[in-house]
Coordinates of C-alpha atoms in Angstrom, one line a residue:
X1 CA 0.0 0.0 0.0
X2 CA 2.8 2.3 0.3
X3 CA 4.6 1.5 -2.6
X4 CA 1.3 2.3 -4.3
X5 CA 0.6 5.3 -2.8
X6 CA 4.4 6.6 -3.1
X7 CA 3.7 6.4 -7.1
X8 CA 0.2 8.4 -6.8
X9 CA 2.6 10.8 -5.0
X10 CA 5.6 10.9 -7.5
X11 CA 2.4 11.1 -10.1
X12 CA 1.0 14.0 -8.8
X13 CA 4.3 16.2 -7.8
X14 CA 4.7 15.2 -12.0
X15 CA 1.7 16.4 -12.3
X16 CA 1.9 19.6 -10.2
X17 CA 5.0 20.4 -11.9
X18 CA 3.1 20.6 -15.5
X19 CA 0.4 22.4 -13.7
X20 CA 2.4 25.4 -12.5
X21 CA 5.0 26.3 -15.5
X22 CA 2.1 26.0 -18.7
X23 CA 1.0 28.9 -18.5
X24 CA -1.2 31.0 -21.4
X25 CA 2.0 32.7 -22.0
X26 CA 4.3 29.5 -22.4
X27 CA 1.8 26.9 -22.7
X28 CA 5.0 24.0 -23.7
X29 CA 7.2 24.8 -20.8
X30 CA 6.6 21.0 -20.1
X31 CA 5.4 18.6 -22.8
X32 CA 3.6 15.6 -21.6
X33 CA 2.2 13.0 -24.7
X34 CA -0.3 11.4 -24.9
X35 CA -1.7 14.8 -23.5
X36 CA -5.6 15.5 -22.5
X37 CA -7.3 12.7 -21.1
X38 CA -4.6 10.1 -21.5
X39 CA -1.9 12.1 -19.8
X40 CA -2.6 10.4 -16.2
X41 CA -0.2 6.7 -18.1
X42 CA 2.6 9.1 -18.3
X43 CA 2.1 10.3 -14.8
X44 CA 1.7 7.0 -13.4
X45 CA 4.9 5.4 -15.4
X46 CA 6.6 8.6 -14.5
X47 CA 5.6 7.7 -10.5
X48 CA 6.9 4.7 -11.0
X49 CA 10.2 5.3 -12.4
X50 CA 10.8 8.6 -9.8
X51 CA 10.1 6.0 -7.2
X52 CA 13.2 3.8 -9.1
X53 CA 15.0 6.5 -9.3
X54 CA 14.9 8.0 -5.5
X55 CA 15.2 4.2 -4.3
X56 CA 18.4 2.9 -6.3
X57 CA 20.4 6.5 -7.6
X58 CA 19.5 9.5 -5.0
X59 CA 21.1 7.6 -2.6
X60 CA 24.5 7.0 -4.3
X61 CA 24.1 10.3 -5.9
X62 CA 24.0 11.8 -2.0
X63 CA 26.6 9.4 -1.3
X64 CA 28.9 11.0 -3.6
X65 CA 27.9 14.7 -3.0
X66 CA 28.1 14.1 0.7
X67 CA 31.6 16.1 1.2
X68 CA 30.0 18.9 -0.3
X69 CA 26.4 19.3 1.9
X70 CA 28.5 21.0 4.9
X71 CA 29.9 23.6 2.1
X72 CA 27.6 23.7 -0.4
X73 CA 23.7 22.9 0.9
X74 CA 22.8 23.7 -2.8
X75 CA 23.8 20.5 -3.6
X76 CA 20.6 18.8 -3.3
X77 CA 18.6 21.1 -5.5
X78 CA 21.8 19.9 -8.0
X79 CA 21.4 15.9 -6.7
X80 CA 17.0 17.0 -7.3
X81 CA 17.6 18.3 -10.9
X82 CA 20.0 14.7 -11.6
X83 CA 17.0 12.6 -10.9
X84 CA 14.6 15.2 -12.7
X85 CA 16.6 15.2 -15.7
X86 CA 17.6 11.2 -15.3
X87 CA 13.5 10.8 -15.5
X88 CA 12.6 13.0 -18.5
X89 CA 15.7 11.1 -19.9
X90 CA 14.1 8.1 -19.5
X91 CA 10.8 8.2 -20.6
X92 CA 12.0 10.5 -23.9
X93 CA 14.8 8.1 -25.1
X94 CA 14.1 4.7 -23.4
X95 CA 10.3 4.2 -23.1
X96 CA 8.9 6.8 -25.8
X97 CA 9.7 3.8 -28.6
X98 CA 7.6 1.3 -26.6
X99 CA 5.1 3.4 -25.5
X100 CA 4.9 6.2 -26.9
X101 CA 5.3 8.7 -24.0
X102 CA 6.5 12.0 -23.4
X103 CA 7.6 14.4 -20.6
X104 CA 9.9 17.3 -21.6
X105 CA 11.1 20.1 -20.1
X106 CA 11.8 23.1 -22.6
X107 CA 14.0 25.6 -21.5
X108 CA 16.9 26.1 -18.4
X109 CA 14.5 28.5 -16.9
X110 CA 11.8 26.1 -16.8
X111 CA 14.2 23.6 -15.8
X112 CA 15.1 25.9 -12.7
X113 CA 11.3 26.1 -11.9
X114 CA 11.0 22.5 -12.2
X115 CA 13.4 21.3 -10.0
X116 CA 12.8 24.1 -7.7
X117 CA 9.1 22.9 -7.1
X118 CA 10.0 19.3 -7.3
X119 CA 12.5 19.7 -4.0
X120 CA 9.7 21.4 -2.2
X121 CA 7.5 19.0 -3.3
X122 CA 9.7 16.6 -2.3
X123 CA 10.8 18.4 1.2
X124 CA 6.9 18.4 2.1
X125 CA 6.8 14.6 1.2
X126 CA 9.6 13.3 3.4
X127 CA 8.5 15.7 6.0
X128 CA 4.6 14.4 6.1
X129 CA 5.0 10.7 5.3
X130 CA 8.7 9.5 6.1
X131 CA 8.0 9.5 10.0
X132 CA 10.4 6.8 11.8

């Protein structure tokens, strides 16, 4: 049940992110295909692989940038745009031959914007749910 609701999560922040940068003014800051009524199968197969991601690379990503978090706390909005990029990677290069799929991010300011929201997003997350 939480593995399930951890990709509804990753789905939605996905989803949030798209929300916030189209705008009327740049209405393909993020490019998600199929789009309209379809678009929730690339939110859910981009939960999925976000949840891949932050299992098996943000750690060893942190691992490695771990010198650097005393000096440099930026580093996780750098180790946050990684996995962002490593996911629109993915589903563009990988999984857009087999199913067709798309989620881009056009533009380094959008970029910026993205990773910005997705590390709050993300902050919010680990600070509701990941009680121990």
């Amino acid at each position: 049940m939480k593995i399930l609701f951890s990709i509804i999560l990753n789905a939605s922040i996905l989803f949030v992110i798209w929300y916030m940068l189209n705008t009327d003014t740049n209405p393909t800051a993020v490019v998600v295909l199929p789009d309209g009524i379809n678009a929730w199968k690339t939110y859910l197969l981009g939960g999925v692989i976000l949840g891949f991601l932050n299992i098996f690379v943000k750690p060893v990503l942190k691992l490695i940038g771990l010198p650097l978090f005393f000096i440099y706390p930026i580093i996780s909005l750098i180790i946050n745009a990684i996995i962002l990029w490593l996911l629109s990677q993915t589903i563009n290069n990988f999984l857009n031959t087999i199913t067709y799929m798309r989620f881009e991010i056009n533009g380094v300011f959008n970029f910026i914007i993205a990773v910005a929201i997705f590390t709050i997003l993300n902050i919010v997350y680990s600070l509701l749910f990941n009680k121990k």
